[in-house]
Short mmCIF file of C-alpha atoms in Angstrom, two decimals:
data_model
loop_
_atom_site.label_atom_id
_atom_site.label_comp_id
_atom_site.label_asym_id
_atom_site.label_seq_id
_atom_site.Cartn_x
_atom_site.Cartn_y
_atom_site.Cartn_z
CA UNK A 1 -10.84 -7.05 -5.70
CA UNK A 2 -14.32 -5.59 -4.68
CA UNK A 3 -16.14 -2.71 -6.17
CA UNK A 4 -18.18 -1.40 -3.37
CA UNK A 5 -21.52 0.27 -3.93
CA UNK A 6 -24.26 1.01 -1.44
CA UNK A 7 -27.02 3.67 -2.08
CA UNK A 8 -29.77 2.55 0.48
CA UNK A 9 -30.50 0.40 3.47
CA UNK A 10 -32.79 -2.10 1.91
CA UNK A 11 -31.34 -3.68 -0.89
CA UNK A 12 -30.08 -7.22 -0.70
CA UNK A 13 -26.77 -7.44 1.09
CA UNK A 14 -23.93 -9.15 -0.78
CA UNK A 15 -20.78 -8.40 1.11
CA UNK A 16 -20.66 -7.29 4.53
CA UNK A 17 -17.56 -5.97 6.76
CA UNK A 18 -17.93 -6.64 10.20
CA UNK A 19 -15.88 -5.37 12.90
CA UNK A 20 -14.27 -7.16 16.09
CA UNK A 21 -13.81 -6.32 19.66
CA UNK A 22 -11.08 -6.54 22.04
CA UNK A 23 -10.33 -10.51 22.28
CA UNK A 24 -11.39 -11.83 25.30
CA UNK A 25 -8.03 -13.18 26.48
CA UNK A 26 -6.15 -10.13 25.50
CA UNK A 27 -8.64 -8.10 27.81
CA UNK A 28 -8.42 -10.56 30.78
CA UNK A 29 -4.60 -10.28 30.57
CA UNK A 30 -5.11 -6.43 30.70
CA UNK A 31 -7.20 -6.50 33.51
CA UNK A 32 -4.42 -8.57 35.74
CA UNK A 33 -4.50 -5.74 38.30
CA UNK A 34 -6.19 -5.66 41.70
CA UNK A 35 -7.41 -2.16 40.86
CA UNK A 36 -9.89 -3.70 38.54
CA UNK A 37 -11.12 -6.73 40.51
CA UNK A 38 -14.38 -5.07 41.08
CA UNK A 39 -15.29 -4.69 37.53
CA UNK A 40 -13.25 -7.44 36.03
CA UNK A 41 -16.01 -9.96 36.00
CA UNK A 42 -18.60 -7.64 34.46
CA UNK A 43 -16.17 -6.31 31.67
CA UNK A 44 -15.31 -10.03 30.78
CA UNK A 45 -18.93 -10.96 30.55
CA UNK A 46 -19.25 -7.74 27.87
CA UNK A 47 -16.47 -9.32 26.07
CA UNK A 48 -17.27 -12.73 25.77
CA UNK A 49 -20.94 -12.02 24.92
CA UNK A 50 -19.54 -9.40 22.26
CA UNK A 51 -17.46 -11.86 20.55
CA UNK A 52 -20.25 -14.52 20.77
CA UNK A 53 -22.83 -11.90 19.20
CA UNK A 54 -20.35 -10.87 16.38
CA UNK A 55 -19.87 -14.51 15.85
CA UNK A 56 -23.78 -15.40 15.52
CA UNK A 57 -24.19 -12.43 13.15
CA UNK A 58 -21.61 -13.69 10.93
CA UNK A 59 -23.10 -16.86 11.07
CA UNK A 60 -26.78 -15.53 10.24
CA UNK A 61 -25.53 -13.63 7.37
CA UNK A 62 -23.70 -16.23 5.68
CA UNK A 63 -26.61 -18.40 6.08
CA UNK A 64 -28.37 -15.92 3.72
CA UNK A 65 -25.60 -16.21 1.29
CA UNK A 66 -23.88 -12.81 2.27
CA UNK A 67 -20.11 -12.91 2.39
CA UNK A 68 -18.58 -11.51 5.67
CA UNK A 69 -15.26 -9.81 5.92
CA UNK A 70 -14.11 -9.89 9.32
CA UNK A 71 -10.66 -7.47 9.82
CA UNK A 72 -8.64 -10.23 11.88
CA UNK A 73 -8.96 -12.08 8.86
CA UNK A 74 -6.66 -10.17 6.85
CA UNK A 75 -2.90 -10.74 7.94
CA UNK A 76 -2.10 -7.00 7.54
CA UNK A 77 -4.58 -6.04 10.12
CA UNK A 78 -3.75 -8.76 12.38
CA UNK A 79 -0.25 -7.95 12.67
CA UNK A 80 -0.87 -4.24 12.89
CA UNK A 81 -3.01 -4.91 15.67
CA UNK A 82 -0.66 -7.44 17.52
CA UNK A 83 2.05 -4.71 17.08
CA UNK A 84 -0.12 -2.02 18.53
CA UNK A 85 -0.89 -4.62 21.72
CA UNK A 86 2.61 -5.12 22.16
CA UNK A 87 3.67 -1.65 22.35
CA UNK A 88 1.05 -1.21 24.83
CA UNK A 89 1.99 -4.05 27.02
CA UNK A 90 5.62 -2.43 27.05
CA UNK A 91 4.39 0.52 28.55
CA UNK A 92 2.78 1.26 31.81
CA UNK A 93 -0.61 -0.27 30.82
CA UNK A 94 -3.49 2.29 31.46
CA UNK A 95 -7.02 0.58 30.82
CA UNK A 96 -8.31 3.69 28.77
CA UNK A 97 -5.53 3.22 26.29
CA UNK A 98 -6.18 -0.48 25.36
CA UNK A 99 -5.80 -0.50 21.35
CA UNK A 100 -9.19 -1.03 20.21
CA UNK A 101 -9.80 -3.33 17.16
CA UNK A 102 -11.07 -2.09 13.69
CA UNK A 103 -15.00 -0.99 13.84
CA UNK A 104 -15.66 -0.37 10.15
CA UNK A 105 -19.14 1.38 11.16
CA UNK A 106 -16.96 4.25 12.78
CA UNK A 107 -14.27 4.56 10.43
CA UNK A 108 -15.65 4.57 6.95
CA UNK A 109 -18.84 5.40 4.80
CA UNK A 110 -19.84 3.91 1.78
CA UNK A 111 -22.32 6.11 -0.56
CA UNK A 112 -23.18 4.81 -4.11
CA UNK A 113 -19.32 4.16 -5.10
CA UNK A 114 -17.69 6.78 -2.94
CA UNK A 115 -15.72 5.58 -0.24
CA UNK A 116 -14.53 7.74 2.67
CA UNK A 117 -12.13 6.69 5.19
CA UNK A 118 -11.20 7.91 8.85
CA UNK A 119 -8.04 5.82 10.08
CA UNK A 120 -6.04 2.75 9.52
CA UNK A 121 -8.82 1.23 7.90
CA UNK A 122 -8.20 2.76 4.70
CA UNK A 123 -5.11 0.68 4.56
CA UNK A 124 -6.99 -2.51 4.87
CA UNK A 125 -9.54 -1.27 2.48
CA UNK A 126 -6.89 -0.79 -0.20
CA UNK A 127 -6.42 -4.30 -0.31
CA UNK A 128 -10.17 -5.29 -0.63
CA UNK A 129 -11.75 -2.80 -2.94
CA UNK A 130 -10.99 -1.10 -6.07
CA UNK A 131 -12.75 1.93 -5.54
CA UNK A 132 -10.95 5.47 -4.97
CA UNK A 133 -10.67 5.75 -1.54
CA UNK A 134 -10.93 9.52 0.08
CA UNK A 135 -9.03 9.33 3.15
CA UNK A 136 -9.13 11.86 6.03
CA UNK A 137 -6.58 10.13 8.19
CA UNK A 138 -3.87 12.25 9.77
CA UNK A 139 -5.91 15.15 9.09
CA UNK A 140 -7.94 17.28 11.36
CA UNK A 141 -10.96 15.78 10.27
CA UNK A 142 -9.95 11.97 11.28
CA UNK A 143 -12.12 12.27 14.31
CA UNK A 144 -15.16 13.13 12.17
CA UNK A 145 -18.46 11.35 13.22
CA UNK A 146 -19.45 9.59 9.89
CA UNK A 147 -22.15 7.41 11.71
CA UNK A 148 -24.14 10.72 11.94
CA UNK A 149 -24.48 10.26 8.32
CA UNK A 150 -27.64 8.46 7.17
CA UNK A 151 -27.84 7.25 3.24
CA UNK A 152 -31.47 7.06 1.78
CA UNK A 153 -31.32 6.79 -2.11
CA UNK A 154 -29.95 10.12 -3.35
CA UNK A 155 -30.36 11.81 0.19
CA UNK A 156 -27.84 12.06 2.84
CA UNK A 157 -29.48 12.85 6.31
CA UNK A 158 -27.11 14.67 8.40
CA UNK A 159 -26.69 14.88 12.24
CA UNK A 160 -25.62 17.99 14.27
CA UNK A 161 -22.57 16.31 15.43
CA UNK A 162 -21.22 16.89 11.62
CA UNK A 163 -20.16 20.45 11.77
CA UNK A 164 -20.59 23.11 9.13
CA UNK A 165 -16.67 22.98 8.31
CA UNK A 166 -16.76 19.25 8.08
CA UNK A 167 -19.80 19.19 5.73
CA UNK A 168 -18.02 21.74 3.34
CA UNK A 169 -15.10 19.08 3.26
CA UNK A 170 -17.68 16.29 2.62
CA UNK A 171 -19.86 17.62 0.06
CA UNK A 172 -17.56 17.92 -2.87
CA UNK A 173 -16.46 14.27 -2.07
CA UNK A 174 -20.07 12.88 -2.84
CA UNK A 175 -21.78 12.92 -6.25
CA UNK A 176 -22.96 16.24 -7.43
CA UNK A 177 -26.75 15.11 -7.47
CA UNK A 178 -26.60 14.19 -4.04
CA UNK A 179 -29.27 15.95 -1.84
CA UNK A 180 -28.75 16.80 1.72
CA UNK A 181 -31.09 17.13 4.82
CA UNK A 182 -29.35 18.56 7.90
CA UNK A 183 -31.05 18.02 10.95
CA UNK A 184 -30.43 18.47 14.75
CA UNK A 185 -30.58 14.47 15.35
CA UNK A 186 -27.70 14.14 18.18
CA UNK A 187 -25.49 11.19 18.32
CA UNK A 188 -25.43 8.37 15.49
CA UNK A 189 -28.20 8.99 13.06
CA UNK A 190 -27.60 5.56 11.69
CA UNK A 191 -28.91 4.31 14.90
CA UNK A 192 -31.89 6.55 15.49
CA UNK A 193 -33.57 5.41 12.11
CA UNK A 194 -33.58 2.31 9.90
CA UNK A 195 -34.94 2.01 6.25
CA UNK A 196 -36.81 -1.16 5.94
CA UNK A 197 -38.21 -0.98 2.63
CA UNK A 198 -38.92 1.58 0.15
CA UNK A 199 -41.25 4.40 1.88
CA UNK A 200 -40.88 2.83 5.38
CA UNK A 201 -38.58 4.60 7.95
CA UNK A 202 -38.56 3.36 11.49
#
């Protein structure tokens, strides 16, 4: 078991959880309808390139000595996704309801040793880490935009897509000495800025 701890964005990485995209072979099968003929080549290009990019990221990290965890490496997650796909295929397929694999960035946040999860990711995490996990799965907060929270040492920068109600629910979960900066930054704050080293933010 791993003890998850993450305080900032510049400490040397030891373990990374890297998500997965829709497997290209599955996407090809689900696009096997004439109404998708015009966009199928473009969507397949995105699928293949995304898979290649993710595999390249894994390779680069591993070259630097980082342990990389992929959700599909775990039998429980792989089997669950396969069941979701089979259920989807047994219904009248609608492209916009295709099951999406796990995206750790959108579904969990680690700050110091606090771990918060929003979806089935929690089930997977229980087999990997020994931290207590705060789960908002199956609650009214399960679609909270946690990538709108940016960690920087003992301060969390909060974007405007975290509502006041959500903030009140989150605040008691984090350590008592945590500082907060509430901002008007829209979208995912962790995509709007990056901490490269102590004192340098891009």
